[in-house]
Amino acid sequence: MLDVNHIRKDFPILSRTIYGKPLVYLDNAATSQKPTSVIQSLVDYYESYNSNIHRGVHTLSMEATDRHEDARSKCTRFIGAKEDKSLIMVRNTTEAINLVAQTWGKHNISAGDEILTTHMEHHSNLVPWQKLAEQNGASLQFIELDEDGMLNLSNIDDLITERTKLLALTHMSNVLGTINPVKELTAVAHKMGAKVLIDGAQSVPHMKVDVTDLDCDFFAFSGHKMLAPTGIGVLYVKPEILESMEPFLFGGDMVSQVWDDTATWNDLPWKFEAGTPNIADLIGLGAAIDYLESLGMDQVREHEMALTGYALEQFDRLNDIKVFGPKDLSKRGGVISFHSDDVHPHDMGTMLDREGIAIRTGHHCAMPLTRKLSVVATARASFYIYNTEEEVDKLTAAIRATLDYFAK
Ligand code: C6P
C-alpha cells in the first residue's frame, strides 16, 4: 500500500488552510496537485538551461533538447508505446482529439460514414466529432448506458457495422467513474475495419495503461491530471497511421525543406509539433512520471480502489443522497458523483468549501450525460494518491451537516 503520510509531505499545497481548516483536496479529476519534484523541475529548467530546442548548437539548447526528448521517452514507456515517434506533444486531451478529428478524420471520414461514441463522453470527445460529422456529412451513433452507468453492449454488433469508421470512447468516465472495456471494444471495432480513439484523460493518471496491449489507434491524455503542469498533453497514434496523416499546424520546426511556393515535412513526431513547444512543462511531465513510477501504478490503483470502496460505504449511510456509477469497485475509478434533491450541487460545493473541502460541482463538461442522469448538475469528489480515509470522513460529515442545514 502507498505510504500516504509520506506522500503528503511531497505536496506543499496540502499544508494550506481554507477558512482556517486544513485543505481537503477532492477535485483531482479536474486537475491534480503537484509534488515538489515537479515544481523543482520547472525551476531548474528556467534557472539553469532555459533555451529553445532543436535549433541551437550551444550548450543550453542541446541540454534543453535532450531533457525534452528524454521526457517524451518517459511518456512512451509509461503508456507502453513502442516508439517515441508515436507520441505527439499537445496542450491537453482536448487538443489531441481535435488534432485527430481535423487531420485523420477530415481525410478518412466521409458522407454516409458513422462515428460511434458513448453517452458518457466529456465534451472534448464529442464536440470535435459533431463538428467533423457536420463538415464531412457523416453521422454520430451512441452506445447507451445501463442503470449502473456502464456501457450497454447488448446491441454492440448492430452499432459497429461496416459504416463505422471510428469508435471514440473514454477509458474512464469523469462523472460516473466507469472504467470501460476498451481492449475488448477495440477488437470488435477492428474486426469491422473501424479505427479506435481512446480518451485516457482519467485513466492514465490512475492505473497502468498499455496502448500496445489495448491495440488502439489513437490515445489521448493530459499531464495536469497526473501531477504534471498544465499546458502539456499527449497524443499517441499508431506509427503506420501517423505516417499517412497530414500535419495539423504549419510553420517552424515541422518542416524539412521550404521553398517560395511549397515545403516538405519534418520527420515524425516533429511534423506535428509546429512552433516552439511547451518545453518546460514536458520536462515537468517527465518528473511527474518519475514520481508515479516510484510509487508503482498498481499501488496507485489499489490505494484509490480502497479509498473509493471506503467512501462508497460512508455515502451509503447518508440517506437522501443518490450516488452515480458502477457498484462493482473493479469497474470504477476514484470518482464519486452524487446528488440530493434537497440541496443544489453548487450550494453543496459552497458549504463544503467553508470546511476546507474542494469538490467539483456542475455538469463536468458532460452535458448529454447529465441530462441522461435526469439532474441539472451533480457534486463530485475525486481521489488521488495523497487522499486519506480521514479526509473521506470529513467529506461525509460535511455533506451530512449540509443536508441537515437545508432540511431545517
Ligand atoms: N475533465 C473534469 O473536471 P483537458 O481539459 O483537455 O485537459 O481534458 C479534457 C477531458 C477529456 N476527457 C475526460 C474524460 C476528462 O475528464 C477531461 C477533463 C475535467 O472532469 C475538466 S472538465
Short mmCIF file of C-alpha atoms and ligand atoms in Angstrom, two decimals:
data_model
loop_
_atom_site.label_atom_id
_atom_site.label_comp_id
_atom_site.label_asym_id
_atom_site.label_seq_id
_atom_site.Cartn_x
_atom_site.Cartn_y
_atom_site.Cartn_z
CA MET A 1 0.00 0.00 0.00
CA LEU A 2 1.06 3.60 -0.50
CA ASP A 3 2.66 5.46 2.39
CA VAL A 4 0.19 8.34 2.16
CA ASN A 5 1.61 10.31 5.10
CA HIS A 6 4.97 10.30 3.41
CA ILE A 7 3.47 11.20 0.03
CA ARG A 8 1.56 14.15 1.50
CA LYS A 9 4.83 15.77 2.59
CA ASP A 10 5.83 16.00 -1.09
CA PHE A 11 2.87 18.27 -1.91
CA PRO A 12 3.41 21.79 -0.49
CA ILE A 13 -0.17 22.91 -1.20
CA LEU A 14 -1.58 20.27 1.14
CA SER A 15 -0.37 22.26 4.14
CA ARG A 16 -2.64 25.17 3.14
CA THR A 17 -5.69 26.08 5.13
CA ILE A 18 -9.02 27.29 3.70
CA TYR A 19 -11.26 29.28 6.06
CA GLY A 20 -8.89 28.20 8.83
CA LYS A 21 -9.39 24.47 8.08
CA PRO A 22 -6.80 22.12 6.54
CA LEU A 23 -7.32 21.80 2.81
CA VAL A 24 -9.08 18.57 1.80
CA TYR A 25 -8.48 18.43 -1.92
CA LEU A 26 -11.03 16.18 -3.62
CA ASP A 27 -11.10 17.73 -7.08
CA ASN A 28 -8.42 15.57 -8.63
CA ALA A 29 -10.43 14.63 -11.71
CA ALA A 30 -10.35 18.33 -12.66
CA THR A 31 -6.63 18.67 -12.00
CA SER A 32 -4.18 17.10 -9.57
CA GLN A 33 -1.82 18.85 -7.17
CA LYS A 34 1.93 18.92 -7.95
CA PRO A 35 4.79 17.45 -5.92
CA THR A 36 7.93 19.42 -5.12
CA SER A 37 9.96 17.37 -7.62
CA VAL A 38 7.73 18.53 -10.48
CA ILE A 39 7.73 22.16 -9.31
CA GLN A 40 11.52 21.98 -8.93
CA SER A 41 11.95 20.56 -12.45
CA LEU A 42 10.37 23.75 -13.80
CA VAL A 43 12.56 25.95 -11.61
CA ASP A 44 15.65 24.02 -12.75
CA TYR A 45 14.76 24.47 -16.40
CA TYR A 46 14.17 28.20 -16.12
CA GLU A 47 17.12 28.80 -13.77
CA SER A 48 19.77 26.68 -15.43
CA TYR A 49 19.11 25.63 -19.03
CA ASN A 50 16.22 27.70 -20.39
CA SER A 51 16.61 27.69 -24.15
CA ASN A 52 14.77 26.85 -27.35
CA ILE A 53 15.12 23.27 -28.62
CA HIS A 54 16.08 21.63 -31.94
CA ARG A 55 17.60 24.91 -33.08
CA GLY A 56 20.84 25.77 -31.34
CA VAL A 57 24.32 24.30 -31.28
CA HIS A 58 25.00 25.97 -27.95
CA THR A 59 25.10 24.03 -24.67
CA LEU A 60 21.82 25.34 -23.23
CA SER A 61 19.87 24.44 -26.35
CA MET A 62 21.37 20.98 -26.50
CA GLU A 63 20.66 20.37 -22.81
CA ALA A 64 17.06 21.54 -23.22
CA THR A 65 16.62 19.38 -26.35
CA ASP A 66 17.97 16.30 -24.58
CA ARG A 67 15.76 16.76 -21.50
CA HIS A 68 12.71 17.49 -23.66
CA GLU A 69 13.18 14.35 -25.77
CA ASP A 70 14.07 12.35 -22.68
CA ALA A 71 10.69 13.33 -21.19
CA ARG A 72 8.97 12.20 -24.39
CA SER A 73 10.67 8.80 -23.98
CA LYS A 74 9.38 8.58 -20.41
CA CYS A 75 5.83 9.13 -21.72
CA THR A 76 6.39 6.45 -24.39
CA ARG A 77 7.48 3.91 -21.80
CA PHE A 78 4.77 4.95 -19.32
CA ILE A 79 1.92 4.15 -21.72
CA GLY A 80 3.57 1.11 -23.28
CA ALA A 81 4.08 2.60 -26.74
CA LYS A 82 6.84 1.12 -28.88
CA GLU A 83 8.39 4.24 -30.37
CA ASP A 84 8.88 7.86 -29.34
CA LYS A 85 7.78 8.97 -32.77
CA SER A 86 4.25 7.77 -32.00
CA LEU A 87 3.83 10.47 -29.36
CA ILE A 88 2.83 14.00 -30.34
CA MET A 89 3.04 16.65 -27.67
CA VAL A 90 -0.02 18.87 -27.44
CA ARG A 91 -1.56 21.11 -24.78
CA ASN A 92 -4.11 18.65 -23.43
CA THR A 93 -6.57 15.85 -24.24
CA THR A 94 -8.88 18.32 -25.93
CA GLU A 95 -6.23 19.44 -28.39
CA ALA A 96 -5.16 15.84 -29.04
CA ILE A 97 -8.69 14.81 -30.03
CA ASN A 98 -9.19 17.90 -32.19
CA LEU A 99 -5.91 17.08 -33.93
CA VAL A 100 -7.17 13.59 -34.84
CA ALA A 101 -10.55 14.94 -35.99
CA GLN A 102 -9.05 17.62 -38.21
CA THR A 103 -6.25 15.53 -39.74
CA TRP A 104 -7.05 11.81 -39.87
CA GLY A 105 -10.81 12.39 -39.50
CA LYS A 106 -11.03 15.06 -42.18
CA HIS A 107 -9.43 12.73 -44.74
CA ASN A 108 -10.88 9.38 -43.70
CA ILE A 109 -14.46 10.04 -42.67
CA SER A 110 -16.87 10.97 -45.41
CA ALA A 111 -20.54 11.27 -46.28
CA GLY A 112 -22.56 8.29 -45.06
CA ASP A 113 -19.87 7.13 -42.60
CA GLU A 114 -20.58 6.76 -38.90
CA ILE A 115 -18.65 7.76 -35.80
CA LEU A 116 -19.62 5.64 -32.83
CA THR A 117 -19.25 7.14 -29.37
CA THR A 118 -20.99 6.83 -25.98
CA HIS A 119 -23.32 8.79 -23.76
CA MET A 120 -20.64 9.23 -21.10
CA GLU A 121 -18.15 11.31 -23.10
CA HIS A 122 -16.57 14.54 -21.97
CA HIS A 123 -17.35 17.35 -24.45
CA SER A 124 -13.73 17.02 -25.66
CA ASN A 125 -14.55 13.63 -27.12
CA LEU A 126 -17.91 14.63 -28.54
CA VAL A 127 -17.91 18.16 -29.93
CA PRO A 128 -14.88 17.61 -32.27
CA TRP A 129 -16.77 14.63 -33.78
CA GLN A 130 -20.00 16.64 -34.08
CA LYS A 131 -18.05 19.28 -35.99
CA LEU A 132 -16.33 16.72 -38.23
CA ALA A 133 -19.62 14.94 -38.96
CA GLU A 134 -21.16 18.27 -39.94
CA GLN A 135 -18.17 19.14 -42.18
CA ASN A 136 -17.97 15.75 -43.92
CA GLY A 137 -21.60 14.60 -43.97
CA ALA A 138 -21.04 11.74 -41.52
CA SER A 139 -23.29 10.89 -38.56
CA LEU A 140 -22.84 10.13 -34.86
CA GLN A 141 -24.11 6.97 -33.20
CA PHE A 142 -24.16 6.32 -29.46
CA ILE A 143 -23.65 3.38 -27.14
CA GLU A 144 -26.29 3.74 -24.42
CA LEU A 145 -25.71 3.32 -20.68
CA ASP A 146 -27.35 0.92 -18.26
CA GLU A 147 -28.71 1.84 -14.83
CA ASP A 148 -25.31 1.42 -13.18
CA GLY A 149 -23.68 3.84 -15.59
CA MET A 150 -21.91 1.13 -17.57
CA LEU A 151 -21.99 0.77 -21.34
CA ASN A 152 -24.92 -1.30 -22.58
CA LEU A 153 -23.14 -3.58 -25.03
CA SER A 154 -26.04 -5.93 -25.71
CA ASN A 155 -26.52 -4.50 -29.21
CA ILE A 156 -22.88 -3.73 -29.99
CA ASP A 157 -22.90 -5.84 -33.16
CA ASP A 158 -25.70 -3.68 -34.53
CA LEU A 159 -23.87 -0.50 -33.59
CA ILE A 160 -20.44 -1.33 -35.03
CA THR A 161 -21.00 -2.00 -38.72
CA GLU A 162 -19.07 -1.54 -41.95
CA ARG A 163 -20.31 2.08 -41.94
CA THR A 164 -18.46 2.72 -38.65
CA LYS A 165 -15.16 4.44 -39.39
CA LEU A 166 -14.28 5.37 -35.83
CA LEU A 167 -15.11 4.30 -32.31
CA ALA A 168 -14.28 7.22 -29.98
CA LEU A 169 -14.75 6.46 -26.30
CA THR A 170 -13.46 7.29 -22.88
CA HIS A 171 -11.34 4.84 -20.91
CA MET A 172 -12.82 6.12 -17.66
CA SER A 173 -15.79 8.44 -17.16
CA ASN A 174 -15.03 11.68 -15.30
CA VAL A 175 -18.58 11.70 -13.92
CA LEU A 176 -19.52 8.06 -13.26
CA GLY A 177 -16.04 6.69 -12.66
CA THR A 178 -16.91 3.82 -15.02
CA ILE A 179 -13.89 2.04 -16.48
CA ASN A 180 -14.84 0.85 -19.95
CA PRO A 181 -13.73 -2.47 -21.54
CA VAL A 182 -11.71 -0.60 -24.15
CA LYS A 183 -9.49 -3.50 -25.16
CA GLU A 184 -12.47 -5.76 -25.96
CA LEU A 185 -14.28 -2.96 -27.81
CA THR A 186 -11.14 -2.16 -29.80
CA ALA A 187 -11.01 -5.77 -31.01
CA VAL A 188 -14.69 -5.65 -32.04
CA ALA A 189 -14.21 -2.34 -33.88
CA HIS A 190 -11.11 -3.57 -35.67
CA LYS A 191 -12.97 -6.63 -36.93
CA MET A 192 -15.34 -4.26 -38.71
CA GLY A 193 -12.46 -2.18 -40.07
CA ALA A 194 -13.08 0.82 -37.77
CA LYS A 195 -10.31 2.77 -36.04
CA VAL A 196 -10.44 3.39 -32.28
CA LEU A 197 -9.68 6.54 -30.29
CA ILE A 198 -9.48 6.28 -26.52
CA ASP A 199 -9.76 9.30 -24.26
CA GLY A 200 -7.35 8.44 -21.46
CA ALA A 201 -7.62 11.72 -19.52
CA GLN A 202 -8.98 9.93 -16.45
CA SER A 203 -7.22 6.57 -16.80
CA VAL A 204 -3.52 7.28 -17.35
CA PRO A 205 -3.14 9.18 -14.02
CA HIS A 206 -4.71 6.34 -12.03
CA MET A 207 -3.86 2.93 -13.48
CA LYS A 208 -1.37 1.07 -15.62
CA VAL A 209 -2.14 1.68 -19.30
CA ASP A 210 -0.51 -0.14 -22.20
CA VAL A 211 -1.55 1.22 -25.58
CA THR A 212 0.21 -1.62 -27.42
CA ASP A 213 -1.79 -4.18 -25.48
CA LEU A 214 -5.02 -2.20 -26.00
CA ASP A 215 -4.14 -2.08 -29.71
CA CYS A 216 -5.98 1.26 -30.05
CA ASP A 217 -5.19 3.58 -32.96
CA PHE A 218 -5.31 6.89 -31.08
CA PHE A 219 -4.93 7.57 -27.35
CA ALA A 220 -5.07 10.99 -25.66
CA PHE A 221 -4.27 12.21 -22.15
CA SER A 222 -3.39 15.37 -20.19
CA GLY A 223 -0.38 15.95 -17.95
CA HIS A 224 -2.13 18.19 -15.44
CA LYS A 225 -4.34 15.40 -14.06
CA MET A 226 -1.26 13.26 -13.27
CA LEU A 227 0.89 15.59 -11.13
CA ALA A 228 2.37 17.48 -14.11
CA PRO A 229 1.91 21.16 -15.03
CA THR A 230 -0.99 22.45 -17.12
CA GLY A 231 -0.41 23.02 -20.82
CA ILE A 232 1.11 19.67 -21.72
CA GLY A 233 -0.75 16.66 -23.09
CA VAL A 234 0.00 13.67 -25.26
CA LEU A 235 -1.49 12.14 -28.37
CA TYR A 236 -0.39 8.60 -29.19
CA VAL A 237 -1.02 7.43 -32.76
CA LYS A 238 -0.10 4.03 -34.20
CA PRO A 239 3.02 4.66 -36.31
CA GLU A 240 1.57 3.34 -39.58
CA ILE A 241 -1.40 5.73 -39.27
CA LEU A 242 0.76 8.66 -38.25
CA GLU A 243 2.96 8.24 -41.35
CA SER A 244 -0.05 8.82 -43.58
CA MET A 245 -1.54 11.76 -41.66
CA GLU A 246 -1.30 15.33 -42.91
CA PRO A 247 0.17 17.89 -40.47
CA PHE A 248 -2.23 19.83 -38.25
CA LEU A 249 -0.42 23.16 -37.86
CA PHE A 250 2.11 24.64 -40.27
CA GLY A 251 5.21 26.74 -39.57
CA GLY A 252 8.60 26.43 -37.92
CA ASP A 253 10.15 23.14 -36.80
CA MET A 254 7.56 20.94 -38.57
CA VAL A 255 9.24 21.37 -41.97
CA SER A 256 12.20 19.76 -43.66
CA GLN A 257 12.70 21.97 -46.77
CA VAL A 258 10.90 25.19 -47.61
CA TRP A 259 10.79 26.95 -50.99
CA ASP A 260 8.83 30.00 -52.13
CA ASP A 261 5.77 28.01 -53.06
CA THR A 262 5.98 24.70 -51.21
CA ALA A 263 7.51 22.79 -48.32
CA THR A 264 8.28 19.24 -47.19
CA TRP A 265 7.67 17.92 -43.72
CA ASN A 266 9.99 17.07 -40.84
CA ASP A 267 10.32 13.52 -39.52
CA LEU A 268 7.84 12.15 -37.01
CA PRO A 269 6.79 13.24 -34.46
CA TRP A 270 8.06 16.79 -35.10
CA LYS A 271 5.96 17.04 -38.29
CA PHE A 272 3.04 17.50 -35.88
CA GLU A 273 4.75 19.91 -33.49
CA ALA A 274 4.83 23.29 -35.21
CA GLY A 275 6.45 26.23 -33.42
CA THR A 276 8.26 26.36 -30.10
CA PRO A 277 6.75 23.61 -27.96
CA ASN A 278 5.96 23.62 -24.26
CA ILE A 279 9.49 22.61 -23.26
CA ALA A 280 9.37 23.22 -19.51
CA ASP A 281 6.04 21.51 -18.97
CA LEU A 282 7.00 18.38 -20.88
CA ILE A 283 10.08 18.17 -18.66
CA GLY A 284 7.67 18.61 -15.73
CA LEU A 285 5.57 15.73 -17.08
CA GLY A 286 8.71 13.60 -17.16
CA ALA A 287 9.28 14.41 -13.47
CA ALA A 288 5.63 13.52 -12.72
CA ILE A 289 6.08 10.16 -14.42
CA ASP A 290 9.24 9.53 -12.36
CA TYR A 291 7.20 10.23 -9.24
CA LEU A 292 4.28 7.96 -10.21
CA GLU A 293 6.64 5.17 -11.27
CA SER A 294 8.44 5.39 -7.94
CA LEU A 295 5.06 4.60 -6.29
CA GLY A 296 4.02 1.99 -8.86
CA MET A 297 0.79 2.37 -10.85
CA ASP A 298 -0.66 -0.86 -9.42
CA GLN A 299 -0.24 0.58 -5.93
CA VAL A 300 -1.85 3.85 -7.06
CA ARG A 301 -4.87 1.92 -8.36
CA GLU A 302 -5.03 -0.23 -5.23
CA HIS A 303 -4.99 2.83 -2.96
CA GLU A 304 -7.75 4.54 -4.93
CA MET A 305 -9.91 1.41 -5.03
CA ALA A 306 -9.62 1.04 -1.26
CA LEU A 307 -10.45 4.71 -0.68
CA THR A 308 -13.35 4.66 -3.14
CA GLY A 309 -14.72 1.50 -1.52
CA TYR A 310 -14.50 3.13 1.89
CA ALA A 311 -16.13 6.32 0.60
CA LEU A 312 -18.99 4.41 -1.05
CA GLU A 313 -19.68 2.67 2.27
CA GLN A 314 -19.83 6.03 4.04
CA PHE A 315 -22.05 7.50 1.30
CA ASP A 316 -24.41 4.56 1.77
CA ARG A 317 -25.09 5.78 5.29
CA LEU A 318 -26.08 9.23 4.08
CA ASN A 319 -29.76 8.99 3.36
CA ASP A 320 -31.25 11.18 0.61
CA ILE A 321 -28.09 11.09 -1.50
CA LYS A 322 -28.01 9.39 -4.87
CA VAL A 323 -24.60 8.12 -5.93
CA PHE A 324 -23.97 7.51 -9.62
CA GLY A 325 -21.78 4.92 -11.31
CA PRO A 326 -20.99 1.19 -11.06
CA LYS A 327 -21.32 -0.61 -7.73
CA ASP A 328 -18.58 -3.04 -8.70
CA LEU A 329 -15.31 -1.44 -7.49
CA SER A 330 -13.24 -3.25 -10.10
CA LYS A 331 -15.22 -1.40 -12.78
CA ARG A 332 -14.84 2.11 -11.39
CA GLY A 333 -12.13 4.62 -10.61
CA GLY A 334 -11.80 7.11 -7.77
CA VAL A 335 -14.64 9.41 -8.78
CA ILE A 336 -17.93 9.71 -6.91
CA SER A 337 -20.67 11.94 -8.32
CA PHE A 338 -23.70 12.42 -6.12
CA HIS A 339 -26.94 14.33 -5.95
CA SER A 340 -29.51 15.36 -3.39
CA ASP A 341 -32.98 16.56 -4.39
CA ASP A 342 -32.91 18.97 -1.44
CA VAL A 343 -29.58 20.74 -1.97
CA HIS A 344 -28.36 22.22 -5.24
CA PRO A 345 -24.85 20.91 -6.04
CA HIS A 346 -23.48 24.48 -6.09
CA ASP A 347 -24.79 25.05 -2.56
CA MET A 348 -23.24 21.74 -1.56
CA GLY A 349 -19.89 22.79 -3.07
CA THR A 350 -20.01 26.18 -1.36
CA MET A 351 -20.85 24.70 2.05
CA LEU A 352 -18.07 22.13 1.72
CA ASP A 353 -15.59 24.83 0.74
CA ARG A 354 -16.28 26.55 4.08
CA GLU A 355 -14.98 23.34 5.67
CA GLY A 356 -11.84 23.45 3.52
CA ILE A 357 -13.12 20.68 1.24
CA ALA A 358 -12.66 21.18 -2.51
CA ILE A 359 -15.03 19.22 -4.74
CA ARG A 360 -16.38 19.99 -8.20
CA THR A 361 -20.00 20.78 -8.97
CA GLY A 362 -21.82 21.25 -12.27
CA HIS A 363 -22.15 19.23 -15.47
CA HIS A 364 -18.43 18.32 -15.53
CA CYS A 365 -18.26 19.12 -19.27
CA ALA A 366 -20.58 16.20 -19.98
CA MET A 367 -23.97 17.80 -20.58
CA PRO A 368 -25.54 14.93 -22.55
CA LEU A 369 -24.66 12.57 -19.69
CA THR A 370 -26.03 14.97 -17.06
CA ARG A 371 -29.32 15.05 -18.99
CA LYS A 372 -29.37 11.23 -19.11
CA LEU A 373 -28.97 11.18 -15.33
CA SER A 374 -32.07 13.42 -15.12
CA VAL A 375 -30.35 16.03 -12.96
CA VAL A 376 -29.27 19.60 -13.67
CA ALA A 377 -25.87 19.05 -12.14
CA THR A 378 -24.01 16.81 -9.71
CA ALA A 379 -21.44 17.24 -6.96
CA ARG A 380 -18.28 15.19 -7.46
CA ALA A 381 -15.48 14.08 -5.15
CA SER A 382 -12.42 12.58 -6.83
CA PHE A 383 -9.42 10.98 -5.16
CA TYR A 384 -5.70 10.66 -5.73
CA ILE A 385 -2.56 9.29 -4.12
CA TYR A 386 -2.50 11.81 -1.23
CA ASN A 387 -6.10 11.40 -0.04
CA THR A 388 -6.92 9.57 3.19
CA GLU A 389 -9.86 7.87 4.91
CA GLU A 390 -9.82 10.70 7.42
CA GLU A 391 -10.50 13.12 4.56
CA VAL A 392 -13.37 10.92 3.36
CA ASP A 393 -14.79 11.12 6.91
CA LYS A 394 -14.54 14.92 6.80
CA LEU A 395 -16.30 14.89 3.43
CA THR A 396 -19.21 12.73 4.53
CA ALA A 397 -19.58 14.66 7.81
CA ALA A 398 -19.72 17.94 5.88
CA ILE A 399 -22.28 16.51 3.44
CA ARG A 400 -24.39 15.33 6.40
CA ALA A 401 -24.20 18.78 8.02
CA THR A 402 -25.18 20.44 4.71
CA LEU A 403 -28.17 18.13 4.24
CA ASP A 404 -29.29 18.83 7.81
CA TYR A 405 -28.85 22.59 7.36
CA PHE A 406 -31.04 22.66 4.23
CA ALA A 407 -33.62 20.37 5.83
CA LYS A 408 -34.29 22.95 8.54
N1 C6P B 1 -12.14 16.74 -17.22
C1 C6P B 1 -13.09 17.34 -15.09
O1 C6P B 1 -13.21 18.08 -14.12
P1 C6P B 1 -8.35 18.71 -20.80
O2 C6P B 1 -9.21 19.81 -20.27
O3 C6P B 1 -8.20 18.79 -22.29
O4 C6P B 1 -7.08 18.53 -20.06
O5 C6P B 1 -9.16 17.34 -20.50
C2 C6P B 1 -10.41 17.18 -21.08
C3 C6P B 1 -11.02 15.90 -20.61
C4 C6P B 1 -11.23 14.90 -21.53
N2 C6P B 1 -11.74 13.73 -21.17
C5 C6P B 1 -12.10 13.47 -19.91
C6 C6P B 1 -12.65 12.10 -19.57
C7 C6P B 1 -11.92 14.45 -18.93
O6 C6P B 1 -12.27 14.18 -17.68
C8 C6P B 1 -11.39 15.70 -19.29
C9 C6P B 1 -11.24 16.79 -18.29
C10 C6P B 1 -12.05 17.68 -16.13
O7 C6P B 1 -13.76 16.33 -15.22
C11 C6P B 1 -12.12 19.11 -16.55
S1 C6P B 1 -13.61 19.49 -17.40
#
